[in-house]
PDB file of C-alpha atoms in Angstrom:
ATOM      1  CA  MET A 257      19.589   9.651 -23.539  1.00  0.00           C
ATOM      2  CA  THR A 258      23.318   8.970 -23.521  1.00  0.00           C
ATOM      3  CA  ALA A 259      24.862   5.579 -24.030  1.00  0.00           C
ATOM      4  CA  GLY A 260      25.798   5.548 -20.340  1.00  0.00           C
ATOM      5  CA  GLN A 261      22.145   5.810 -19.366  1.00  0.00           C
ATOM      6  CA  LEU A 262      20.948   2.830 -21.345  1.00  0.00           C
ATOM      7  CA  LEU A 263      20.351  -0.314 -19.389  1.00  0.00           C
ATOM      8  CA  ARG A 264      21.719  -3.686 -20.333  1.00  0.00           C
ATOM      9  CA  THR A 265      18.945  -6.182 -20.880  1.00  0.00           C
ATOM     10  CA  GLU A 266      19.061  -9.563 -19.229  1.00  0.00           C
ATOM     11  CA  PRO A 267      21.273 -11.953 -21.203  1.00  0.00           C
ATOM     12  CA  SER A 268      19.398 -14.057 -23.715  1.00  0.00           C
ATOM     13  CA  ALA A 269      19.825 -15.233 -27.236  1.00  0.00           C
ATOM     14  CA  GLN A 270      18.612 -12.671 -29.781  1.00  0.00           C
ATOM     15  CA  PRO A 271      15.421 -14.072 -31.347  1.00  0.00           C
ATOM     16  CA  GLN A 272      15.289 -14.453 -35.081  1.00  0.00           C
ATOM     17  CA  ARG A 273      13.208 -11.779 -36.751  1.00  0.00           C
ATOM     18  CA  VAL A 274      10.719 -13.002 -39.283  1.00  0.00           C
ATOM     19  CA  ARG A 275       9.704 -10.571 -42.001  1.00  0.00           C
ATOM     20  CA  HIS A 276       6.243 -11.005 -43.413  1.00  0.00           C
ATOM     21  CA  SER A 277       5.105  -9.672 -46.733  1.00  0.00           C
ATOM     22  CA  THR A 278       1.651  -9.352 -45.175  1.00  0.00           C
ATOM     23  CA  PRO A 279       0.782  -8.910 -41.472  1.00  0.00           C
ATOM     24  CA  PRO A 280       0.337 -12.236 -39.679  1.00  0.00           C
ATOM     25  CA  ALA A 281      -3.094 -13.337 -38.595  1.00  0.00           C
ATOM     26  CA  ALA A 282      -4.180 -12.354 -35.119  1.00  0.00           C
ATOM     27  CA  LEU A 283      -3.420 -14.856 -32.390  1.00  0.00           C
ATOM     28  CA  GLN A 284      -6.192 -17.230 -31.455  1.00  0.00           C
ATOM     29  CA  ALA A 285      -8.444 -16.147 -28.611  1.00  0.00           C
ATOM     30  CA  GLY A 286      -7.087 -18.927 -26.437  1.00  0.00           C
ATOM     31  CA  ILE A 287      -3.602 -17.409 -26.693  1.00  0.00           C
ATOM     32  CA  VAL A 288      -4.467 -13.728 -26.333  1.00  0.00           C
ATOM     33  CA  PRO A 289      -8.101 -13.443 -25.191  1.00  0.00           C
ATOM     34  CA  SER A 290      -9.782 -10.069 -24.931  1.00  0.00           C
ATOM     35  CA  TYR A 291      -9.663 -10.251 -21.131  1.00  0.00           C
ATOM     36  CA  PRO A 292      -8.618 -12.846 -18.547  1.00  0.00           C
ATOM     37  CA  PRO A 293     -11.040 -15.559 -17.531  1.00  0.00           C
ATOM     38  CA  PRO A 294     -12.420 -14.958 -14.009  1.00  0.00           C
ATOM     39  CA  GLU A 295     -10.283 -17.649 -12.441  1.00  0.00           C
ATOM     40  CA  SER A 296      -7.130 -15.895 -13.687  1.00  0.00           C
ATOM     41  CA  ASP A 297      -7.728 -12.451 -12.170  1.00  0.00           C
ATOM     42  CA  GLY A 298      -4.626 -11.281 -10.367  1.00  0.00           C
ATOM     43  CA  ASP A 299      -2.535 -14.122 -11.779  1.00  0.00           C
ATOM     44  CA  GLU A 300       0.800 -12.495 -12.543  1.00  0.00           C
ATOM     45  CA  SER A 301       2.201 -15.437 -14.490  1.00  0.00           C
ATOM     46  CA  TRP A 302      -0.919 -15.610 -16.676  1.00  0.00           C
ATOM     47  CA  VAL A 303      -0.805 -11.919 -17.563  1.00  0.00           C
ATOM     48  CA  TRP A 304       2.953 -12.070 -18.170  1.00  0.00           C
ATOM     49  CA  SER A 305       2.478 -14.961 -20.607  1.00  0.00           C
ATOM     50  CA  GLN A 306      -0.079 -12.884 -22.531  1.00  0.00           C
ATOM     51  CA  ILE A 307       2.306  -9.926 -22.673  1.00  0.00           C
ATOM     52  CA  LYS A 308       5.113 -12.074 -24.076  1.00  0.00           C
ATOM     53  CA  ALA A 309       2.813 -13.671 -26.651  1.00  0.00           C
ATOM     54  CA  GLU A 310       1.611 -10.265 -27.807  1.00  0.00           C
ATOM     55  CA  ALA A 311       5.176  -8.910 -27.946  1.00  0.00           C
ATOM     56  CA  ARG A 312       6.343 -11.843 -30.086  1.00  0.00           C
ATOM     57  CA  ARG A 313       3.407 -11.385 -32.427  1.00  0.00           C
ATOM     58  CA  ASP A 314       4.055  -7.649 -32.770  1.00  0.00           C
ATOM     59  CA  ALA A 315       7.799  -8.125 -33.258  1.00  0.00           C
ATOM     60  CA  ASP A 316       7.103 -10.506 -36.127  1.00  0.00           C
ATOM     61  CA  ALA A 317       4.491  -8.233 -37.660  1.00  0.00           C
ATOM     62  CA  GLU A 318       6.510  -5.015 -37.331  1.00  0.00           C
ATOM     63  CA  PRO A 319      10.306  -5.486 -37.584  1.00  0.00           C
ATOM     64  CA  ALA A 320      10.837  -1.792 -36.772  1.00  0.00           C
ATOM     65  CA  LEU A 321       9.677  -2.555 -33.220  1.00  0.00           C
ATOM     66  CA  ALA A 322      11.507  -5.875 -32.814  1.00  0.00           C
ATOM     67  CA  SER A 323      14.545  -4.465 -30.984  1.00  0.00           C
ATOM     68  CA  PHE A 324      12.380  -2.346 -28.687  1.00  0.00           C
ATOM     69  CA  LEU A 325      10.108  -5.277 -27.843  1.00  0.00           C
ATOM     70  CA  TYR A 326      13.054  -7.589 -27.271  1.00  0.00           C
ATOM     71  CA  ALA A 327      14.835  -5.100 -24.990  1.00  0.00           C
ATOM     72  CA  THR A 328      11.731  -4.121 -23.033  1.00  0.00           C
ATOM     73  CA  VAL A 329       9.756  -7.372 -22.818  1.00  0.00           C
ATOM     74  CA  LEU A 330      11.175 -10.509 -24.391  1.00  0.00           C
ATOM     75  CA  SER A 331      14.631 -10.394 -22.804  1.00  0.00           C
ATOM     76  CA  HIS A 332      13.213 -10.280 -19.270  1.00  0.00           C
ATOM     77  CA  ALA A 333      12.330 -13.220 -17.059  1.00  0.00           C
ATOM     78  CA  SER A 334       9.361 -11.628 -15.282  1.00  0.00           C
ATOM     79  CA  LEU A 335       6.802  -8.847 -15.453  1.00  0.00           C
ATOM     80  CA  ASP A 336       8.352  -6.896 -12.591  1.00  0.00           C
ATOM     81  CA  ARG A 337      11.753  -6.757 -14.317  1.00  0.00           C
ATOM     82  CA  SER A 338      10.219  -5.734 -17.609  1.00  0.00           C
ATOM     83  CA  LEU A 339       8.187  -3.018 -15.878  1.00  0.00           C
ATOM     84  CA  ALA A 340      11.219  -1.816 -13.902  1.00  0.00           C
ATOM     85  CA  PHE A 341      13.324  -1.629 -17.082  1.00  0.00           C
ATOM     86  CA  HIS A 342      10.651   0.286 -18.992  1.00  0.00           C
ATOM     87  CA  LEU A 343       9.939   2.756 -16.180  1.00  0.00           C
ATOM     88  CA  ALA A 344      13.643   3.367 -15.601  1.00  0.00           C
ATOM     89  CA  ASN A 345      14.260   4.259 -19.233  1.00  0.00           C
ATOM     90  CA  LYS A 346      11.149   6.429 -19.387  1.00  0.00           C
ATOM     91  CA  LEU A 347      11.945   8.417 -16.237  1.00  0.00           C
ATOM     92  CA  CYS A 348      15.732   8.746 -16.362  1.00  0.00           C
ATOM     93  CA  SER A 349      17.489  12.032 -17.032  1.00  0.00           C
ATOM     94  CA  SER A 350      21.036  13.228 -17.463  1.00  0.00           C
ATOM     95  CA  THR A 351      21.440  13.347 -13.679  1.00  0.00           C
ATOM     96  CA  LEU A 352      19.017  10.578 -12.636  1.00  0.00           C
ATOM     97  CA  LEU A 353      20.482   7.507 -14.279  1.00  0.00           C
ATOM     98  CA  SER A 354      18.340   4.657 -15.522  1.00  0.00           C
ATOM     99  CA  THR A 355      20.582   2.107 -13.810  1.00  0.00           C
ATOM    100  CA  LEU A 356      19.823   3.702 -10.442  1.00  0.00           C
ATOM    101  CA  LEU A 357      16.093   3.806 -11.176  1.00  0.00           C
ATOM    102  CA  TYR A 358      16.082   0.212 -12.421  1.00  0.00           C
ATOM    103  CA  ASP A 359      17.656  -1.042  -9.196  1.00  0.00           C
ATOM    104  CA  LEU A 360      15.178   1.039  -7.206  1.00  0.00           C
ATOM    105  CA  PHE A 361      12.137  -0.299  -9.059  1.00  0.00           C
ATOM    106  CA  VAL A 362      13.331  -3.913  -9.010  1.00  0.00           C
ATOM    107  CA  ALA A 363      13.987  -3.771  -5.268  1.00  0.00           C
ATOM    108  CA  SER A 364      10.605  -2.191  -4.477  1.00  0.00           C
ATOM    109  CA  LEU A 365       8.688  -4.674  -6.622  1.00  0.00           C
ATOM    110  CA  ALA A 366      10.590  -7.640  -5.179  1.00  0.00           C
ATOM    111  CA  GLU A 367      10.103  -6.570  -1.564  1.00  0.00           C
ATOM    112  CA  HIS A 368       6.420  -5.685  -1.881  1.00  0.00           C
ATOM    113  CA  PRO A 369       4.293  -8.393  -3.541  1.00  0.00           C
ATOM    114  CA  SER A 370       1.215  -6.195  -3.086  1.00  0.00           C
ATOM    115  CA  VAL A 371       2.739  -3.639  -5.466  1.00  0.00           C
ATOM    116  CA  ARG A 372       3.235  -6.335  -8.116  1.00  0.00           C
ATOM    117  CA  ALA A 373      -0.302  -7.629  -7.585  1.00  0.00           C
ATOM    118  CA  ALA A 374      -1.675  -4.102  -7.953  1.00  0.00           C
ATOM    119  CA  ALA A 375       0.174  -3.676 -11.252  1.00  0.00           C
ATOM    120  CA  VAL A 376      -1.420  -6.872 -12.567  1.00  0.00           C
ATOM    121  CA  ALA A 377      -4.859  -5.683 -11.428  1.00  0.00           C
ATOM    122  CA  ASP A 378      -4.260  -2.356 -13.215  1.00  0.00           C
ATOM    123  CA  LEU A 379      -3.317  -4.167 -16.436  1.00  0.00           C
ATOM    124  CA  ILE A 380      -6.482  -6.256 -16.250  1.00  0.00           C
ATOM    125  CA  ALA A 381      -8.531  -3.117 -15.550  1.00  0.00           C
ATOM    126  CA  ALA A 382      -7.210  -1.306 -18.627  1.00  0.00           C
ATOM    127  CA  ARG A 383      -7.644  -4.341 -20.868  1.00  0.00           C
ATOM    128  CA  SER A 384     -11.220  -5.025 -19.775  1.00  0.00           C
ATOM    129  CA  ARG A 385     -12.525  -1.447 -19.454  1.00  0.00           C
ATOM    130  CA  ASP A 386     -10.888   0.459 -22.296  1.00  0.00           C
ATOM    131  CA  PRO A 387     -12.055  -0.581 -25.786  1.00  0.00           C
ATOM    132  CA  ALA A 388      -9.035   1.214 -27.242  1.00  0.00           C
ATOM    133  CA  CYS A 389      -6.601  -1.024 -25.353  1.00  0.00           C
ATOM    134  CA  ALA A 390      -5.157  -3.374 -27.980  1.00  0.00           C
ATOM    135  CA  GLY A 391      -3.626  -5.771 -25.457  1.00  0.00           C
ATOM    136  CA  PHE A 392      -1.771  -6.173 -22.198  1.00  0.00           C
ATOM    137  CA  ALA A 393       1.555  -5.393 -23.881  1.00  0.00           C
ATOM    138  CA  HIS A 394       0.044  -2.244 -25.381  1.00  0.00           C
ATOM    139  CA  CYS A 395      -0.952  -1.090 -21.891  1.00  0.00           C
ATOM    140  CA  LEU A 396       2.402  -1.996 -20.325  1.00  0.00           C
ATOM    141  CA  LEU A 397       4.415  -0.218 -23.002  1.00  0.00           C
ATOM    142  CA  ASN A 398       2.255   2.712 -24.071  1.00  0.00           C
ATOM    143  CA  TYR A 399      -0.322   3.665 -21.434  1.00  0.00           C
ATOM    144  CA  LYS A 400       1.177   6.569 -19.520  1.00  0.00           C
ATOM    145  CA  GLY A 401      -1.630   6.434 -16.953  1.00  0.00           C
ATOM    146  CA  PHE A 402      -0.682   2.852 -16.103  1.00  0.00           C
ATOM    147  CA  LEU A 403       3.031   3.709 -15.967  1.00  0.00           C
ATOM    148  CA  ALA A 404       2.431   6.799 -13.825  1.00  0.00           C
ATOM    149  CA  VAL A 405       0.450   4.788 -11.267  1.00  0.00           C
ATOM    150  CA  GLN A 406       3.149   2.097 -11.053  1.00  0.00           C
ATOM    151  CA  ALA A 407       5.838   4.739 -10.512  1.00  0.00           C
ATOM    152  CA  HIS A 408       3.620   6.315  -7.861  1.00  0.00           C
ATOM    153  CA  ARG A 409       3.375   3.015  -6.014  1.00  0.00           C
ATOM    154  CA  VAL A 410       7.167   2.904  -5.746  1.00  0.00           C
ATOM    155  CA  ALA A 411       7.261   6.568  -4.658  1.00  0.00           C
ATOM    156  CA  HIS A 412       4.628   5.738  -2.021  1.00  0.00           C
ATOM    157  CA  VAL A 413       6.830   2.935  -0.690  1.00  0.00           C
ATOM    158  CA  LEU A 414       9.764   5.349  -0.498  1.00  0.00           C
ATOM    159  CA  TRP A 415       7.598   7.925   1.314  1.00  0.00           C
ATOM    160  CA  ALA A 416       6.542   5.328   3.875  1.00  0.00           C
ATOM    161  CA  GLN A 417      10.194   4.380   4.391  1.00  0.00           C
ATOM    162  CA  GLY A 418      11.081   7.993   5.175  1.00  0.00           C
ATOM    163  CA  ARG A 419      13.001   8.478   1.905  1.00  0.00           C
ATOM    164  CA  ARG A 420      10.926  11.532   1.137  1.00  0.00           C
ATOM    165  CA  ALA A 421      13.442  13.495  -0.928  1.00  0.00           C
ATOM    166  CA  LEU A 422      13.744  10.608  -3.388  1.00  0.00           C
ATOM    167  CA  ALA A 423       9.969  10.056  -3.390  1.00  0.00           C
ATOM    168  CA  LEU A 424       9.373  13.706  -4.268  1.00  0.00           C
ATOM    169  CA  ALA A 425      12.067  13.629  -6.957  1.00  0.00           C
ATOM    170  CA  LEU A 426      10.343  10.623  -8.514  1.00  0.00           C
ATOM    171  CA  GLN A 427       6.977  12.397  -8.340  1.00  0.00           C
ATOM    172  CA  SER A 428       8.497  15.348 -10.168  1.00  0.00           C
ATOM    173  CA  ARG A 429       9.893  13.153 -12.959  1.00  0.00           C
ATOM    174  CA  VAL A 430       6.550  11.372 -13.363  1.00  0.00           C
ATOM    175  CA  ALA A 431       4.791  14.743 -13.669  1.00  0.00           C
ATOM    176  CA  GLU A 432       7.313  15.925 -16.270  1.00  0.00           C
ATOM    177  CA  VAL A 433       7.258  12.767 -18.378  1.00  0.00           C
ATOM    178  CA  PHE A 434       3.648  11.564 -18.085  1.00  0.00           C
ATOM    179  CA  ALA A 435       1.786  14.791 -17.158  1.00  0.00           C
ATOM    180  CA  VAL A 436       0.308  13.002 -14.137  1.00  0.00           C
ATOM    181  CA  ASP A 437       0.947  14.523 -10.696  1.00  0.00           C
ATOM    182  CA  ILE A 438       0.250  12.193  -7.750  1.00  0.00           C
ATOM    183  CA  HIS A 439       1.749  13.124  -4.404  1.00  0.00           C
ATOM    184  CA  PRO A 440       3.758  10.178  -3.034  1.00  0.00           C
ATOM    185  CA  ALA A 441       1.822  10.266   0.255  1.00  0.00           C
ATOM    186  CA  ALA A 442      -1.509   9.694  -1.515  1.00  0.00           C
ATOM    187  CA  THR A 443      -2.984   6.209  -1.103  1.00  0.00           C
ATOM    188  CA  VAL A 444      -4.051   4.491  -4.318  1.00  0.00           C
ATOM    189  CA  GLY A 445      -5.835   1.138  -4.491  1.00  0.00           C
ATOM    190  CA  ARG A 446      -5.629  -1.597  -7.117  1.00  0.00           C
ATOM    191  CA  GLY A 447      -7.520  -2.091 -10.358  1.00  0.00           C
ATOM    192  CA  ILE A 448      -7.002   1.592 -11.216  1.00  0.00           C
ATOM    193  CA  LEU A 449      -7.555   2.993 -14.713  1.00  0.00           C
ATOM    194  CA  LEU A 450      -6.305   6.474 -15.551  1.00  0.00           C
ATOM    195  CA  ASP A 451      -7.871   6.742 -18.990  1.00  0.00           C
ATOM    196  CA  HIS A 452      -5.787   9.080 -21.193  1.00  0.00           C
ATOM    197  CA  ALA A 453      -4.375  10.395 -17.891  1.00  0.00           C
ATOM    198  CA  THR A 454      -3.098  13.789 -19.067  1.00  0.00           C
ATOM    199  CA  GLY A 455      -3.544  16.432 -16.382  1.00  0.00           C
ATOM    200  CA  VAL A 456      -4.584  14.142 -13.515  1.00  0.00           C
ATOM    201  CA  VAL A 457      -3.672  15.655 -10.124  1.00  0.00           C
ATOM    202  CA  VAL A 458      -4.007  13.792  -6.802  1.00  0.00           C
ATOM    203  CA  GLY A 459      -3.197  15.612  -3.568  1.00  0.00           C
ATOM    204  CA  GLU A 460      -1.129  14.535  -0.572  1.00  0.00           C
ATOM    205  CA  THR A 461      -3.899  13.238   1.724  1.00  0.00           C
ATOM    206  CA  ALA A 462      -6.159  11.846  -0.995  1.00  0.00           C
ATOM    207  CA  VAL A 463      -7.271   8.214  -0.875  1.00  0.00           C
ATOM    208  CA  VAL A 464      -8.393   6.317  -3.985  1.00  0.00           C
ATOM    209  CA  GLY A 465     -10.101   2.961  -3.464  1.00  0.00           C
ATOM    210  CA  ASP A 466     -10.043  -0.192  -5.580  1.00  0.00           C
ATOM    211  CA  ASN A 467     -11.444  -0.542  -9.117  1.00  0.00           C
ATOM    212  CA  VAL A 468     -11.679   3.212  -9.680  1.00  0.00           C
ATOM    213  CA  SER A 469     -11.626   4.753 -13.159  1.00  0.00           C
ATOM    214  CA  ILE A 470     -10.472   8.344 -13.603  1.00  0.00           C
ATOM    215  CA  LEU A 471     -10.350  10.206 -16.900  1.00  0.00           C
ATOM    216  CA  HIS A 472      -8.031  12.981 -18.039  1.00  0.00           C
ATOM    217  CA  HIS A 473      -7.781  16.404 -16.391  1.00  0.00           C
ATOM    218  CA  VAL A 474      -9.307  15.255 -13.112  1.00  0.00           C
ATOM    219  CA  THR A 475      -8.205  17.025  -9.935  1.00  0.00           C
ATOM    220  CA  LEU A 476      -8.506  15.534  -6.452  1.00  0.00           C
ATOM    221  CA  GLY A 477      -7.338  18.628  -4.618  1.00  0.00           C
ATOM    222  CA  GLY A 478      -7.670  20.812  -1.555  1.00  0.00           C
ATOM    223  CA  THR A 479      -9.725  23.948  -1.111  1.00  0.00           C
ATOM    224  CA  GLY A 480      -6.585  26.034  -0.713  1.00  0.00           C
ATOM    225  CA  LYS A 481      -7.278  27.100   2.867  1.00  0.00           C
ATOM    226  CA  ALA A 482      -7.276  23.828   4.809  1.00  0.00           C
ATOM    227  CA  VAL A 483      -4.287  22.087   6.385  1.00  0.00           C
ATOM    228  CA  GLY A 484      -3.770  18.503   7.480  1.00  0.00           C
ATOM    229  CA  ASP A 485      -6.186  15.958   6.040  1.00  0.00           C
ATOM    230  CA  ARG A 486      -7.553  18.117   3.230  1.00  0.00           C
ATOM    231  CA  HIS A 487      -8.063  15.998   0.103  1.00  0.00           C
ATOM    232  CA  PRO A 488     -10.889  13.777  -1.236  1.00  0.00           C
ATOM    233  CA  LYS A 489     -11.526  10.160  -0.282  1.00  0.00           C
ATOM    234  CA  ILE A 490     -12.685   8.122  -3.275  1.00  0.00           C
ATOM    235  CA  GLY A 491     -14.543   4.881  -2.560  1.00  0.00           C
ATOM    236  CA  ASP A 492     -14.312   1.586  -4.427  1.00  0.00           C
ATOM    237  CA  GLY A 493     -15.770   1.342  -7.923  1.00  0.00           C
ATOM    238  CA  VAL A 494     -16.112   5.102  -8.471  1.00  0.00           C
ATOM    239  CA  LEU A 495     -16.086   6.632 -11.969  1.00  0.00           C
ATOM    240  CA  ILE A 496     -14.841  10.229 -12.358  1.00  0.00           C
ATOM    241  CA  GLY A 497     -15.424  11.822 -15.754  1.00  0.00           C
ATOM    242  CA  ALA A 498     -13.041  13.984 -17.761  1.00  0.00           C
ATOM    243  CA  GLY A 499     -12.262  17.414 -16.378  1.00  0.00           C
ATOM    244  CA  ALA A 500     -14.020  16.838 -13.050  1.00  0.00           C
ATOM    245  CA  THR A 501     -12.714  18.588  -9.934  1.00  0.00           C
ATOM    246  CA  VAL A 502     -13.237  17.275  -6.401  1.00  0.00           C
ATOM    247  CA  LEU A 503     -12.038  19.660  -3.693  1.00  0.00           C
ATOM    248  CA  GLY A 504     -11.601  19.291   0.041  1.00  0.00           C
ATOM    249  CA  ASN A 505     -11.818  16.404   2.473  1.00  0.00           C
ATOM    250  CA  VAL A 506     -15.055  15.097   0.967  1.00  0.00           C
ATOM    251  CA  ARG A 507     -16.103  11.491   0.499  1.00  0.00           C
ATOM    252  CA  ILE A 508     -17.212  10.007  -2.786  1.00  0.00           C
ATOM    253  CA  GLY A 509     -19.102   6.857  -1.791  1.00  0.00           C
ATOM    254  CA  ALA A 510     -18.543   3.414  -3.273  1.00  0.00           C
ATOM    255  CA  GLY A 511     -20.074   3.008  -6.715  1.00  0.00           C
ATOM    256  CA  ALA A 512     -20.707   6.733  -7.131  1.00  0.00           C
ATOM    257  CA  LYS A 513     -20.252   8.639 -10.354  1.00  0.00           C
ATOM    258  CA  VAL A 514     -18.934  12.169 -10.983  1.00  0.00           C
ATOM    259  CA  GLY A 515     -19.946  13.602 -14.334  1.00  0.00           C
ATOM    260  CA  ALA A 516     -17.449  15.154 -16.730  1.00  0.00           C
ATOM    261  CA  GLY A 517     -16.615  18.781 -15.942  1.00  0.00           C
ATOM    262  CA  SER A 518     -18.327  18.713 -12.545  1.00  0.00           C
ATOM    263  CA  VAL A 519     -17.029  20.596  -9.511  1.00  0.00           C
ATOM    264  CA  VAL A 520     -17.731  18.614  -6.331  1.00  0.00           C
ATOM    265  CA  LEU A 521     -17.469  20.313  -2.941  1.00  0.00           C
ATOM    266  CA  ILE A 522     -19.709  18.039  -0.848  1.00  0.00           C
ATOM    267  CA  ASP A 523     -19.949  14.354  -0.005  1.00  0.00           C
ATOM    268  CA  VAL A 524     -21.473  12.100  -2.663  1.00  0.00           C
ATOM    269  CA  PRO A 525     -23.397   9.121  -1.221  1.00  0.00           C
ATOM    270  CA  PRO A 526     -22.685   5.613  -2.493  1.00  0.00           C
ATOM    271  CA  ARG A 527     -24.322   4.719  -5.826  1.00  0.00           C
ATOM    272  CA  SER A 528     -25.231   8.361  -6.466  1.00  0.00           C
ATOM    273  CA  THR A 529     -24.250  10.679  -9.312  1.00  0.00           C
ATOM    274  CA  ALA A 530     -22.897  14.221  -8.993  1.00  0.00           C
ATOM    275  CA  VAL A 531     -23.133  16.493 -12.043  1.00  0.00           C
ATOM    276  CA  GLY A 532     -22.737  20.180 -12.788  1.00  0.00           C
ATOM    277  CA  ASN A 533     -20.802  23.202 -11.525  1.00  0.00           C
ATOM    278  CA  PRO A 534     -21.313  23.338  -8.643  1.00  0.00           C
ATOM    279  CA  ALA A 535     -22.328  19.695  -8.646  1.00  0.00           C
ATOM    280  CA  ARG A 536     -25.739  18.597  -7.527  1.00  0.00           C
ATOM    281  CA  LEU A 537     -26.744  15.091  -6.595  1.00  0.00           C
ATOM    282  CA  ILE A 538     -29.150  12.941  -8.534  1.00  0.00           C
ATOM    283  CA  GLY A 539     -30.287   9.435  -7.736  1.00  0.00           C
ATOM    284  CA  GLY A 540     -28.360   6.372  -8.749  1.00  0.00           C
ATOM    285  CA  LYS A 541     -29.424   2.888  -9.704  1.00  0.00           C
ATOM    286  CA  LYS A 542     -29.525   1.073  -6.390  1.00  0.00           C
ATOM    287  CA  GLY A 543     -30.079  -2.274  -8.069  1.00  0.00           C
ATOM    288  CA  GLU A 544     -26.996  -2.021 -10.279  1.00  0.00           C
ATOM    289  CA  GLU A 545     -24.581  -4.860  -9.689  1.00  0.00           C
ATOM    290  CA  VAL A 546     -21.681  -3.552 -11.774  1.00  0.00           C
ATOM    291  CA  MET A 547     -19.795  -0.608 -10.310  1.00  0.00           C
ATOM    292  CA  PRO A 548     -19.505   2.458 -12.601  1.00  0.00           C
ATOM    293  CA  GLY A 549     -15.722   2.359 -12.209  1.00  0.00           C
ATOM    294  CA  GLU A 550     -15.787  -1.024 -13.926  1.00  0.00           C
ATOM    295  CA  SER A 551     -18.661  -0.561 -16.377  1.00  0.00           C
ATOM    296  CA  MET A 552     -17.405   2.886 -17.547  1.00  0.00           C
ATOM    297  CA  ASP A 553     -21.037   3.964 -17.999  1.00  0.00           C
ATOM    298  CA  HIS A 554     -20.852   7.764 -18.122  1.00  0.00           C
ATOM    299  CA  THR A 555     -24.374   8.633 -19.255  1.00  0.00           C
ATOM    300  CA  SER A 556     -26.963   6.428 -17.531  1.00  0.00           C
ATOM    301  CA  PHE A 557     -27.797   9.302 -15.155  1.00  0.00           C
ATOM    302  CA  ILE A 558     -29.284  11.350 -18.023  1.00  0.00           C
ATOM    303  CA  GLN A 559     -32.409   9.188 -17.975  1.00  0.00           C
ATOM    304  CA  GLN A 560     -33.046  10.394 -14.413  1.00  0.00           C
ATOM    305  CA  TRP A 561     -32.234  14.065 -15.066  1.00  0.00           C
ATOM    306  CA  SER A 562     -35.652  15.413 -16.026  1.00  0.00           C
ATOM    307  CA  ASP A 563     -34.528  18.913 -17.040  1.00  0.00           C
ATOM    308  CA  TYR A 564     -31.618  17.828 -19.230  1.00  0.00           C
ATOM    309  CA  ILE A 565     -31.804  19.911 -22.411  1.00  0.00           C
ATOM    310  CA  ILE A 566     -29.519  20.179 -25.440  1.00  0.00           C
TER     311      ILE A 566
END
């Protein structure tokens, strides 16, 4: 990146950096809890306060990251500006300047509160579902699945506005940088977790509901011979395991589960599980209250699969 591509951060006094001979103690649970209390779900200001607290803690503990954390988080007045700054610097190129992308992201986030709310829901989803997620700031700064989905939301806004050339250019940059390829026309809900995210492909007419978790190398694609509405429709609370492929205009019902490596070519009823290649359906737990997309339970179906053999 050239000096001309770097963004200026919002003016603020440079915080003093404190060097510790030993790492500081972790923040108290009341300052950075493991996940938000129920009454705070979707509260942008609450999540933003956690991100800033975590960034300050990490800047103090690791001086090598202090400038990065200040420029990307601590110098900004709001989550949307921090996210816009970070995405712009991640996705810029020699001919697609970060200043242009920053203005684009800031404008889209400001004009569409639902996009900001979805970003907060995605942060909460990653923090509560992924045991490897060290904090909200960790997700914001380092989770390429989260960043790819937020960039897609902006591309989707551009697509809806008829700015399709720019939407497709943004899709291309996201695919290059994050290895996640989501067509800008695809509809994606909120509370989405792309866990690891590498190799995820979502086709043009696909629909992904709320509170869905998708692991790496998942394809929501077409059969190759259909036109028009030709991609999968994923219901709320669905869990799709690593390497799974769902092809065609099929419906995966709410609370369903697709096992890792499965190839799904037919509808999957709600609360059912599809496993194998080609996938076959096995019963789900009708009494389950927690959706698989939120519980991340990949293996409960094995108890109901009588011929499962290692």
